[in-house]
Amino acid sequence: MRRGGFTIIEVLTVIMVFSILIGISGYAYSVALKRTRDQQRISDLNNIKSAIELYYLDIKSFPAFYSGSNQITLAEYQLAPGTFNCVNNYRGIWPSFIQNFPRDPLSKLNQSGNDCTSLATASAHKGEYLYFVKNAPSLSPKSEYMLMALVERINNVNTNVTQESSTLSSWGYALDDISLCDQVNDSLCSHNYKLLSGKNN
């Protein structure tokens, strides 16, 4: 006749089952968070694009690129002048065409604590939304642009490294502060998702 209580085997079995369930739940939760963040990133870039297109209807040119003494390609710096201590004098899309300028959900930028020197670094650019425009240094009307982000799920990656690198180089960008890639979870990767102007999407 069996006495009351559980055997060691039964206890270990229950613990193992619970551990597996917790592991599966944790993984599912992590995947859900990444999916949600990527959805926000894609939505953010589309919202920025919509504001840029409205700007184009008004100005007949996409927003110019302010280079200053540093090549700061952060979208917020280029398109929403005045949100940092480091300010450029160009007219952006904020607040006339977009009320709240979006940031990556994992953004580490400090709105009040960044100056030009700190913004012009690879660490400041990594994972942040970027803005590039064709013929950036010239005063001619801008007819093409590219927005970039860093997504966490491989099925959202759409970067062609060779093509984007060639395009941005031809537009006059040195690409010193970003590292394009076509994968995720790469410590050297800074951006792997793009959104192009006009009919290119």
mmCIF file with all atom_site columns, C-alpha atoms in Angstrom:
data_model
loop_
_atom_site.group_PDB
_atom_site.id
_atom_site.type_symbol
_atom_site.label_atom_id
_atom_site.label_alt_id
_atom_site.label_comp_id
_atom_site.label_asym_id
_atom_site.label_entity_id
_atom_site.label_seq_id
_atom_site.pdbx_PDB_ins_code
_atom_site.Cartn_x
_atom_site.Cartn_y
_atom_site.Cartn_z
_atom_site.occupancy
_atom_site.B_iso_or_equiv
_atom_site.pdbx_formal_charge
_atom_site.auth_seq_id
_atom_site.auth_comp_id
_atom_site.auth_asym_id
_atom_site.auth_atom_id
_atom_site.pdbx_PDB_model_num
ATOM 1   C CA . MET A 1 1   ? 0.000  0.000  0.000   1.00 0.00 ? 1   MET A CA 1
ATOM 2   C CA . ARG A 1 2   ? 1.375  3.375  -1.043  1.00 0.00 ? 2   ARG A CA 1
ATOM 3   C CA . ARG A 1 3   ? 1.890  5.994  1.619   1.00 0.00 ? 3   ARG A CA 1
ATOM 4   C CA . GLY A 1 4   ? 0.678  9.610  1.110   1.00 0.00 ? 4   GLY A CA 1
ATOM 5   C CA . GLY A 1 5   ? 2.863  12.202 -0.624  1.00 0.00 ? 5   GLY A CA 1
ATOM 6   C CA . PHE A 1 6   ? 4.897  12.273 -3.815  1.00 0.00 ? 6   PHE A CA 1
ATOM 7   C CA . THR A 1 7   ? 7.988  10.388 -4.801  1.00 0.00 ? 7   THR A CA 1
ATOM 8   C CA . ILE A 1 8   ? 11.156 12.173 -5.847  1.00 0.00 ? 8   ILE A CA 1
ATOM 9   C CA . ILE A 1 9   ? 10.531 11.112 -9.436  1.00 0.00 ? 9   ILE A CA 1
ATOM 10  C CA . GLU A 1 10  ? 7.059  12.632 -9.414  1.00 0.00 ? 10  GLU A CA 1
ATOM 11  C CA . VAL A 1 11  ? 8.305  15.898 -7.918  1.00 0.00 ? 11  VAL A CA 1
ATOM 12  C CA . LEU A 1 12  ? 11.129 16.153 -10.444 1.00 0.00 ? 12  LEU A CA 1
ATOM 13  C CA . THR A 1 13  ? 8.726  15.400 -13.280 1.00 0.00 ? 13  THR A CA 1
ATOM 14  C CA . VAL A 1 14  ? 6.378  18.185 -12.186 1.00 0.00 ? 14  VAL A CA 1
ATOM 15  C CA . ILE A 1 15  ? 9.289  20.616 -11.830 1.00 0.00 ? 15  ILE A CA 1
ATOM 16  C CA . MET A 1 16  ? 10.555 19.692 -15.283 1.00 0.00 ? 16  MET A CA 1
ATOM 17  C CA . VAL A 1 17  ? 7.120  20.168 -16.851 1.00 0.00 ? 17  VAL A CA 1
ATOM 18  C CA . PHE A 1 18  ? 6.707  23.565 -15.195 1.00 0.00 ? 18  PHE A CA 1
ATOM 19  C CA . SER A 1 19  ? 10.202 24.598 -16.303 1.00 0.00 ? 19  SER A CA 1
ATOM 20  C CA . ILE A 1 20  ? 9.392  23.699 -19.899 1.00 0.00 ? 20  ILE A CA 1
ATOM 21  C CA . LEU A 1 21  ? 6.104  25.607 -19.764 1.00 0.00 ? 21  LEU A CA 1
ATOM 22  C CA . ILE A 1 22  ? 7.809  28.658 -18.259 1.00 0.00 ? 22  ILE A CA 1
ATOM 23  C CA . GLY A 1 23  ? 10.518 28.492 -20.921 1.00 0.00 ? 23  GLY A CA 1
ATOM 24  C CA . ILE A 1 24  ? 7.966  28.287 -23.722 1.00 0.00 ? 24  ILE A CA 1
ATOM 25  C CA . SER A 1 25  ? 5.947  31.148 -22.225 1.00 0.00 ? 25  SER A CA 1
ATOM 26  C CA . GLY A 1 26  ? 9.065  33.287 -21.839 1.00 0.00 ? 26  GLY A CA 1
ATOM 27  C CA . TYR A 1 27  ? 10.105 32.656 -25.430 1.00 0.00 ? 27  TYR A CA 1
ATOM 28  C CA . ALA A 1 28  ? 6.613  33.420 -26.728 1.00 0.00 ? 28  ALA A CA 1
ATOM 29  C CA . TYR A 1 29  ? 6.554  36.639 -24.698 1.00 0.00 ? 29  TYR A CA 1
ATOM 30  C CA . SER A 1 30  ? 9.959  37.672 -26.048 1.00 0.00 ? 30  SER A CA 1
ATOM 31  C CA . VAL A 1 31  ? 8.851  37.009 -29.625 1.00 0.00 ? 31  VAL A CA 1
ATOM 32  C CA . ALA A 1 32  ? 5.656  38.993 -29.039 1.00 0.00 ? 32  ALA A CA 1
ATOM 33  C CA . LEU A 1 33  ? 7.646  41.962 -27.714 1.00 0.00 ? 33  LEU A CA 1
ATOM 34  C CA . LYS A 1 34  ? 9.962  41.917 -30.729 1.00 0.00 ? 34  LYS A CA 1
ATOM 35  C CA . ARG A 1 35  ? 6.995  41.685 -33.090 1.00 0.00 ? 35  ARG A CA 1
ATOM 36  C CA . THR A 1 36  ? 5.300  44.629 -31.379 1.00 0.00 ? 36  THR A CA 1
ATOM 37  C CA . ARG A 1 37  ? 8.449  46.759 -31.462 1.00 0.00 ? 37  ARG A CA 1
ATOM 38  C CA . ASP A 1 38  ? 9.008  45.995 -35.145 1.00 0.00 ? 38  ASP A CA 1
ATOM 39  C CA . GLN A 1 39  ? 5.408  46.875 -35.946 1.00 0.00 ? 39  GLN A CA 1
ATOM 40  C CA . GLN A 1 40  ? 5.935  50.192 -34.199 1.00 0.00 ? 40  GLN A CA 1
ATOM 41  C CA . ARG A 1 41  ? 9.166  50.840 -36.108 1.00 0.00 ? 41  ARG A CA 1
ATOM 42  C CA . ILE A 1 42  ? 7.552  50.160 -39.467 1.00 0.00 ? 42  ILE A CA 1
ATOM 43  C CA . SER A 1 43  ? 4.548  52.288 -38.514 1.00 0.00 ? 43  SER A CA 1
ATOM 44  C CA . ASP A 1 44  ? 6.830  55.099 -37.296 1.00 0.00 ? 44  ASP A CA 1
ATOM 45  C CA . LEU A 1 45  ? 8.782  55.197 -40.548 1.00 0.00 ? 45  LEU A CA 1
ATOM 46  C CA . ASN A 1 46  ? 5.562  55.241 -42.548 1.00 0.00 ? 46  ASN A CA 1
ATOM 47  C CA . ASN A 1 47  ? 4.289  58.130 -40.414 1.00 0.00 ? 47  ASN A CA 1
ATOM 48  C CA . ILE A 1 48  ? 7.539  60.019 -40.979 1.00 0.00 ? 48  ILE A CA 1
ATOM 49  C CA . LYS A 1 49  ? 7.269  59.295 -44.699 1.00 0.00 ? 49  LYS A CA 1
ATOM 50  C CA . SER A 1 50  ? 3.707  60.627 -44.802 1.00 0.00 ? 50  SER A CA 1
ATOM 51  C CA . ALA A 1 51  ? 4.858  63.843 -43.124 1.00 0.00 ? 51  ALA A CA 1
ATOM 52  C CA . ILE A 1 52  ? 7.765  64.171 -45.571 1.00 0.00 ? 52  ILE A CA 1
ATOM 53  C CA . GLU A 1 53  ? 5.387  63.737 -48.502 1.00 0.00 ? 53  GLU A CA 1
ATOM 54  C CA . LEU A 1 54  ? 3.144  66.493 -47.088 1.00 0.00 ? 54  LEU A CA 1
ATOM 55  C CA . TYR A 1 55  ? 6.227  68.675 -46.748 1.00 0.00 ? 55  TYR A CA 1
ATOM 56  C CA . TYR A 1 56  ? 7.017  67.979 -50.400 1.00 0.00 ? 56  TYR A CA 1
ATOM 57  C CA . LEU A 1 57  ? 3.550  69.119 -51.501 1.00 0.00 ? 57  LEU A CA 1
ATOM 58  C CA . ASP A 1 58  ? 4.151  72.412 -49.693 1.00 0.00 ? 58  ASP A CA 1
ATOM 59  C CA . ILE A 1 59  ? 7.829  73.052 -50.478 1.00 0.00 ? 59  ILE A CA 1
ATOM 60  C CA . LYS A 1 60  ? 8.243  71.122 -53.780 1.00 0.00 ? 60  LYS A CA 1
ATOM 61  C CA . SER A 1 61  ? 11.305 69.446 -52.333 1.00 0.00 ? 61  SER A CA 1
ATOM 62  C CA . PHE A 1 62  ? 12.006 66.865 -49.672 1.00 0.00 ? 62  PHE A CA 1
ATOM 63  C CA . PRO A 1 63  ? 13.650 68.234 -46.506 1.00 0.00 ? 63  PRO A CA 1
ATOM 64  C CA . ALA A 1 64  ? 17.256 69.261 -47.048 1.00 0.00 ? 64  ALA A CA 1
ATOM 65  C CA . PHE A 1 65  ? 20.094 67.624 -45.131 1.00 0.00 ? 65  PHE A CA 1
ATOM 66  C CA . TYR A 1 66  ? 21.926 69.782 -42.632 1.00 0.00 ? 66  TYR A CA 1
ATOM 67  C CA . SER A 1 67  ? 25.526 68.657 -42.465 1.00 0.00 ? 67  SER A CA 1
ATOM 68  C CA . GLY A 1 68  ? 27.177 71.306 -40.300 1.00 0.00 ? 68  GLY A CA 1
ATOM 69  C CA . SER A 1 69  ? 30.581 70.196 -39.034 1.00 0.00 ? 69  SER A CA 1
ATOM 70  C CA . ASN A 1 70  ? 29.357 66.644 -38.391 1.00 0.00 ? 70  ASN A CA 1
ATOM 71  C CA . GLN A 1 71  ? 27.401 64.197 -40.519 1.00 0.00 ? 71  GLN A CA 1
ATOM 72  C CA . ILE A 1 72  ? 24.480 63.535 -38.186 1.00 0.00 ? 72  ILE A CA 1
ATOM 73  C CA . THR A 1 73  ? 21.988 61.365 -40.044 1.00 0.00 ? 73  THR A CA 1
ATOM 74  C CA . LEU A 1 74  ? 19.537 60.936 -37.154 1.00 0.00 ? 74  LEU A CA 1
ATOM 75  C CA . ALA A 1 75  ? 16.043 61.469 -38.558 1.00 0.00 ? 75  ALA A CA 1
ATOM 76  C CA . GLU A 1 76  ? 14.918 63.463 -35.535 1.00 0.00 ? 76  GLU A CA 1
ATOM 77  C CA . TYR A 1 77  ? 17.887 65.812 -35.804 1.00 0.00 ? 77  TYR A CA 1
ATOM 78  C CA . GLN A 1 78  ? 17.412 66.308 -39.549 1.00 0.00 ? 78  GLN A CA 1
ATOM 79  C CA . LEU A 1 79  ? 13.619 66.506 -39.641 1.00 0.00 ? 79  LEU A CA 1
ATOM 80  C CA . ALA A 1 80  ? 12.726 67.964 -36.245 1.00 0.00 ? 80  ALA A CA 1
ATOM 81  C CA . PRO A 1 81  ? 15.266 70.749 -35.569 1.00 0.00 ? 81  PRO A CA 1
ATOM 82  C CA . GLY A 1 82  ? 15.024 72.077 -32.045 1.00 0.00 ? 82  GLY A CA 1
ATOM 83  C CA . THR A 1 83  ? 14.379 68.814 -30.213 1.00 0.00 ? 83  THR A CA 1
ATOM 84  C CA . PHE A 1 84  ? 18.018 68.566 -29.080 1.00 0.00 ? 84  PHE A CA 1
ATOM 85  C CA . ASN A 1 85  ? 20.505 71.006 -27.583 1.00 0.00 ? 85  ASN A CA 1
ATOM 86  C CA . CYS A 1 86  ? 22.366 70.585 -30.851 1.00 0.00 ? 86  CYS A CA 1
ATOM 87  C CA . VAL A 1 87  ? 20.160 72.555 -33.247 1.00 0.00 ? 87  VAL A CA 1
ATOM 88  C CA . ASN A 1 88  ? 20.308 73.111 -36.994 1.00 0.00 ? 88  ASN A CA 1
ATOM 89  C CA . ASN A 1 89  ? 18.573 75.968 -38.767 1.00 0.00 ? 89  ASN A CA 1
ATOM 90  C CA . TYR A 1 90  ? 16.818 73.982 -41.464 1.00 0.00 ? 90  TYR A CA 1
ATOM 91  C CA . ARG A 1 91  ? 13.060 73.779 -41.672 1.00 0.00 ? 91  ARG A CA 1
ATOM 92  C CA . GLY A 1 92  ? 11.909 70.285 -40.817 1.00 0.00 ? 92  GLY A CA 1
ATOM 93  C CA . ILE A 1 93  ? 8.614  68.416 -40.798 1.00 0.00 ? 93  ILE A CA 1
ATOM 94  C CA . TRP A 1 94  ? 8.027  68.969 -37.073 1.00 0.00 ? 94  TRP A CA 1
ATOM 95  C CA . PRO A 1 95  ? 5.734  70.340 -35.765 1.00 0.00 ? 95  PRO A CA 1
ATOM 96  C CA . SER A 1 96  ? 3.985  71.562 -38.930 1.00 0.00 ? 96  SER A CA 1
ATOM 97  C CA . PHE A 1 97  ? 3.588  68.150 -40.568 1.00 0.00 ? 97  PHE A CA 1
ATOM 98  C CA . ILE A 1 98  ? 3.960  65.737 -37.645 1.00 0.00 ? 98  ILE A CA 1
ATOM 99  C CA . GLN A 1 99  ? 3.025  66.550 -34.051 1.00 0.00 ? 99  GLN A CA 1
ATOM 100 C CA . ASN A 1 100 ? 5.068  63.990 -32.125 1.00 0.00 ? 100 ASN A CA 1
ATOM 101 C CA . PHE A 1 101 ? 8.275  62.914 -33.796 1.00 0.00 ? 101 PHE A CA 1
ATOM 102 C CA . PRO A 1 102 ? 8.659  59.153 -33.220 1.00 0.00 ? 102 PRO A CA 1
ATOM 103 C CA . ARG A 1 103 ? 11.686 57.384 -31.815 1.00 0.00 ? 103 ARG A CA 1
ATOM 104 C CA . ASP A 1 104 ? 12.722 53.763 -31.905 1.00 0.00 ? 104 ASP A CA 1
ATOM 105 C CA . PRO A 1 105 ? 11.046 51.940 -28.982 1.00 0.00 ? 105 PRO A CA 1
ATOM 106 C CA . LEU A 1 106 ? 14.511 51.065 -27.646 1.00 0.00 ? 106 LEU A CA 1
ATOM 107 C CA . SER A 1 107 ? 15.973 54.526 -28.286 1.00 0.00 ? 107 SER A CA 1
ATOM 108 C CA . LYS A 1 108 ? 18.722 55.631 -25.921 1.00 0.00 ? 108 LYS A CA 1
ATOM 109 C CA . LEU A 1 109 ? 18.826 59.252 -27.043 1.00 0.00 ? 109 LEU A CA 1
ATOM 110 C CA . ASN A 1 110 ? 18.480 61.886 -24.350 1.00 0.00 ? 110 ASN A CA 1
ATOM 111 C CA . GLN A 1 111 ? 16.360 64.713 -25.704 1.00 0.00 ? 111 GLN A CA 1
ATOM 112 C CA . SER A 1 112 ? 17.870 67.398 -23.487 1.00 0.00 ? 112 SER A CA 1
ATOM 113 C CA . GLY A 1 113 ? 21.370 66.047 -23.017 1.00 0.00 ? 113 GLY A CA 1
ATOM 114 C CA . ASN A 1 114 ? 22.789 65.589 -26.507 1.00 0.00 ? 114 ASN A CA 1
ATOM 115 C CA . ASP A 1 115 ? 25.074 68.033 -28.272 1.00 0.00 ? 115 ASP A CA 1
ATOM 116 C CA . CYS A 1 116 ? 26.542 67.893 -31.775 1.00 0.00 ? 116 CYS A CA 1
ATOM 117 C CA . THR A 1 117 ? 29.609 65.976 -30.643 1.00 0.00 ? 117 THR A CA 1
ATOM 118 C CA . SER A 1 118 ? 27.678 63.215 -28.888 1.00 0.00 ? 118 SER A CA 1
ATOM 119 C CA . LEU A 1 119 ? 25.178 62.876 -31.752 1.00 0.00 ? 119 LEU A CA 1
ATOM 120 C CA . ALA A 1 120 ? 27.882 62.418 -34.377 1.00 0.00 ? 120 ALA A CA 1
ATOM 121 C CA . THR A 1 121 ? 28.979 58.987 -33.168 1.00 0.00 ? 121 THR A CA 1
ATOM 122 C CA . ALA A 1 122 ? 28.305 55.399 -34.168 1.00 0.00 ? 122 ALA A CA 1
ATOM 123 C CA . SER A 1 123 ? 26.800 54.624 -30.754 1.00 0.00 ? 123 SER A CA 1
ATOM 124 C CA . ALA A 1 124 ? 24.337 57.512 -31.067 1.00 0.00 ? 124 ALA A CA 1
ATOM 125 C CA . HIS A 1 125 ? 23.230 56.307 -34.504 1.00 0.00 ? 125 HIS A CA 1
ATOM 126 C CA . LYS A 1 126 ? 22.922 52.576 -33.747 1.00 0.00 ? 126 LYS A CA 1
ATOM 127 C CA . GLY A 1 127 ? 19.292 51.479 -33.932 1.00 0.00 ? 127 GLY A CA 1
ATOM 128 C CA . GLU A 1 128 ? 17.929 55.019 -34.259 1.00 0.00 ? 128 GLU A CA 1
ATOM 129 C CA . TYR A 1 129 ? 15.792 56.198 -37.169 1.00 0.00 ? 129 TYR A CA 1
ATOM 130 C CA . LEU A 1 130 ? 17.946 57.743 -39.895 1.00 0.00 ? 130 LEU A CA 1
ATOM 131 C CA . TYR A 1 131 ? 17.218 60.143 -42.763 1.00 0.00 ? 131 TYR A CA 1
ATOM 132 C CA . PHE A 1 132 ? 19.224 60.446 -45.971 1.00 0.00 ? 132 PHE A CA 1
ATOM 133 C CA . VAL A 1 133 ? 18.461 62.616 -48.974 1.00 0.00 ? 133 VAL A CA 1
ATOM 134 C CA . LYS A 1 134 ? 19.931 62.635 -52.490 1.00 0.00 ? 134 LYS A CA 1
ATOM 135 C CA . ASN A 1 135 ? 22.300 65.512 -53.333 1.00 0.00 ? 135 ASN A CA 1
ATOM 136 C CA . ALA A 1 136 ? 22.472 66.370 -49.656 1.00 0.00 ? 136 ALA A CA 1
ATOM 137 C CA . PRO A 1 137 ? 25.134 69.130 -49.792 1.00 0.00 ? 137 PRO A CA 1
ATOM 138 C CA . SER A 1 138 ? 23.590 71.016 -52.719 1.00 0.00 ? 138 SER A CA 1
ATOM 139 C CA . LEU A 1 139 ? 20.821 73.602 -52.638 1.00 0.00 ? 139 LEU A CA 1
ATOM 140 C CA . SER A 1 140 ? 18.869 71.973 -55.451 1.00 0.00 ? 140 SER A CA 1
ATOM 141 C CA . PRO A 1 141 ? 15.384 70.544 -54.754 1.00 0.00 ? 141 PRO A CA 1
ATOM 142 C CA . LYS A 1 142 ? 15.531 67.099 -53.175 1.00 0.00 ? 142 LYS A CA 1
ATOM 143 C CA . SER A 1 143 ? 13.755 64.376 -55.142 1.00 0.00 ? 143 SER A CA 1
ATOM 144 C CA . GLU A 1 144 ? 14.753 61.165 -53.306 1.00 0.00 ? 144 GLU A CA 1
ATOM 145 C CA . TYR A 1 145 ? 15.275 60.122 -49.708 1.00 0.00 ? 145 TYR A CA 1
ATOM 146 C CA . MET A 1 146 ? 15.754 57.033 -47.565 1.00 0.00 ? 146 MET A CA 1
ATOM 147 C CA . LEU A 1 147 ? 14.652 56.280 -44.003 1.00 0.00 ? 147 LEU A CA 1
ATOM 148 C CA . MET A 1 148 ? 16.298 53.496 -42.012 1.00 0.00 ? 148 MET A CA 1
ATOM 149 C CA . ALA A 1 149 ? 15.684 51.527 -38.818 1.00 0.00 ? 149 ALA A CA 1
ATOM 150 C CA . LEU A 1 150 ? 16.926 48.426 -37.005 1.00 0.00 ? 150 LEU A CA 1
ATOM 151 C CA . VAL A 1 151 ? 14.350 45.627 -36.794 1.00 0.00 ? 151 VAL A CA 1
ATOM 152 C CA . GLU A 1 152 ? 14.575 42.555 -34.560 1.00 0.00 ? 152 GLU A CA 1
ATOM 153 C CA . ARG A 1 153 ? 12.783 39.901 -36.635 1.00 0.00 ? 153 ARG A CA 1
ATOM 154 C CA . ILE A 1 154 ? 14.418 38.445 -39.732 1.00 0.00 ? 154 ILE A CA 1
ATOM 155 C CA . ASN A 1 155 ? 11.205 38.446 -41.769 1.00 0.00 ? 155 ASN A CA 1
ATOM 156 C CA . ASN A 1 156 ? 11.103 42.259 -41.472 1.00 0.00 ? 156 ASN A CA 1
ATOM 157 C CA . VAL A 1 157 ? 14.660 42.779 -42.737 1.00 0.00 ? 157 VAL A CA 1
ATOM 158 C CA . ASN A 1 158 ? 14.644 44.282 -46.243 1.00 0.00 ? 158 ASN A CA 1
ATOM 159 C CA . THR A 1 159 ? 18.120 45.753 -46.643 1.00 0.00 ? 159 THR A CA 1
ATOM 160 C CA . ASN A 1 160 ? 20.259 44.956 -49.650 1.00 0.00 ? 160 ASN A CA 1
ATOM 161 C CA . VAL A 1 161 ? 23.619 45.966 -48.212 1.00 0.00 ? 161 VAL A CA 1
ATOM 162 C CA . THR A 1 162 ? 25.403 46.351 -51.549 1.00 0.00 ? 162 THR A CA 1
ATOM 163 C CA . GLN A 1 163 ? 22.584 48.324 -53.122 1.00 0.00 ? 163 GLN A CA 1
ATOM 164 C CA . GLU A 1 164 ? 21.910 50.631 -50.171 1.00 0.00 ? 164 GLU A CA 1
ATOM 165 C CA . SER A 1 165 ? 25.622 51.250 -49.585 1.00 0.00 ? 165 SER A CA 1
ATOM 166 C CA . SER A 1 166 ? 26.089 52.145 -53.243 1.00 0.00 ? 166 SER A CA 1
ATOM 167 C CA . THR A 1 167 ? 23.059 54.439 -53.242 1.00 0.00 ? 167 THR A CA 1
ATOM 168 C CA . LEU A 1 168 ? 24.047 56.303 -50.096 1.00 0.00 ? 168 LEU A CA 1
ATOM 169 C CA . SER A 1 169 ? 27.656 56.631 -51.222 1.00 0.00 ? 169 SER A CA 1
ATOM 170 C CA . SER A 1 170 ? 26.484 58.096 -54.533 1.00 0.00 ? 170 SER A CA 1
ATOM 171 C CA . TRP A 1 171 ? 24.373 60.551 -52.548 1.00 0.00 ? 171 TRP A CA 1
ATOM 172 C CA . GLY A 1 172 ? 27.482 61.772 -50.743 1.00 0.00 ? 172 GLY A CA 1
ATOM 173 C CA . TYR A 1 173 ? 27.319 59.920 -47.407 1.00 0.00 ? 173 TYR A CA 1
ATOM 174 C CA . ALA A 1 174 ? 30.482 58.458 -45.870 1.00 0.00 ? 174 ALA A CA 1
ATOM 175 C CA . LEU A 1 175 ? 28.550 55.907 -43.767 1.00 0.00 ? 175 LEU A CA 1
ATOM 176 C CA . ASP A 1 176 ? 31.140 56.145 -40.990 1.00 0.00 ? 176 ASP A CA 1
ATOM 177 C CA . ASP A 1 177 ? 28.551 55.973 -38.216 1.00 0.00 ? 177 ASP A CA 1
ATOM 178 C CA . ILE A 1 178 ? 26.303 53.161 -39.457 1.00 0.00 ? 178 ILE A CA 1
ATOM 179 C CA . SER A 1 179 ? 26.768 49.512 -40.362 1.00 0.00 ? 179 SER A CA 1
ATOM 180 C CA . LEU A 1 180 ? 24.185 48.129 -42.782 1.00 0.00 ? 180 LEU A CA 1
ATOM 181 C CA . CYS A 1 181 ? 23.333 44.430 -42.682 1.00 0.00 ? 181 CYS A CA 1
ATOM 182 C CA . ASP A 1 182 ? 20.774 41.918 -43.914 1.00 0.00 ? 182 ASP A CA 1
ATOM 183 C CA . GLN A 1 183 ? 20.369 39.992 -40.661 1.00 0.00 ? 183 GLN A CA 1
ATOM 184 C CA . VAL A 1 184 ? 19.402 40.401 -36.995 1.00 0.00 ? 184 VAL A CA 1
ATOM 185 C CA . ASN A 1 185 ? 21.162 39.860 -33.666 1.00 0.00 ? 185 ASN A CA 1
ATOM 186 C CA . ASP A 1 186 ? 24.473 41.025 -35.058 1.00 0.00 ? 186 ASP A CA 1
ATOM 187 C CA . SER A 1 187 ? 26.437 43.154 -32.611 1.00 0.00 ? 187 SER A CA 1
ATOM 188 C CA . LEU A 1 188 ? 28.036 44.986 -35.534 1.00 0.00 ? 188 LEU A CA 1
ATOM 189 C CA . CYS A 1 189 ? 24.726 45.712 -37.261 1.00 0.00 ? 189 CYS A CA 1
ATOM 190 C CA . SER A 1 190 ? 23.195 49.169 -36.847 1.00 0.00 ? 190 SER A CA 1
ATOM 191 C CA . HIS A 1 191 ? 20.422 49.192 -39.494 1.00 0.00 ? 191 HIS A CA 1
ATOM 192 C CA . ASN A 1 192 ? 18.652 46.526 -41.554 1.00 0.00 ? 192 ASN A CA 1
ATOM 193 C CA . TYR A 1 193 ? 15.337 48.065 -42.642 1.00 0.00 ? 193 TYR A CA 1
ATOM 194 C CA . LYS A 1 194 ? 14.751 50.803 -45.208 1.00 0.00 ? 194 LYS A CA 1
ATOM 195 C CA . LEU A 1 195 ? 11.881 52.879 -46.527 1.00 0.00 ? 195 LEU A CA 1
ATOM 196 C CA . LEU A 1 196 ? 12.391 54.772 -49.767 1.00 0.00 ? 196 LEU A CA 1
ATOM 197 C CA . SER A 1 197 ? 10.696 57.828 -51.189 1.00 0.00 ? 197 SER A CA 1
ATOM 198 C CA . GLY A 1 198 ? 7.903  57.912 -53.713 1.00 0.00 ? 198 GLY A CA 1
ATOM 199 C CA . LYS A 1 199 ? 7.335  55.011 -56.052 1.00 0.00 ? 199 LYS A CA 1
ATOM 200 C CA . ASN A 1 200 ? 10.269 52.955 -54.775 1.00 0.00 ? 200 ASN A CA 1
ATOM 201 C CA . ASN A 1 201 ? 8.086  51.294 -52.123 1.00 0.00 ? 201 ASN A CA 1
#
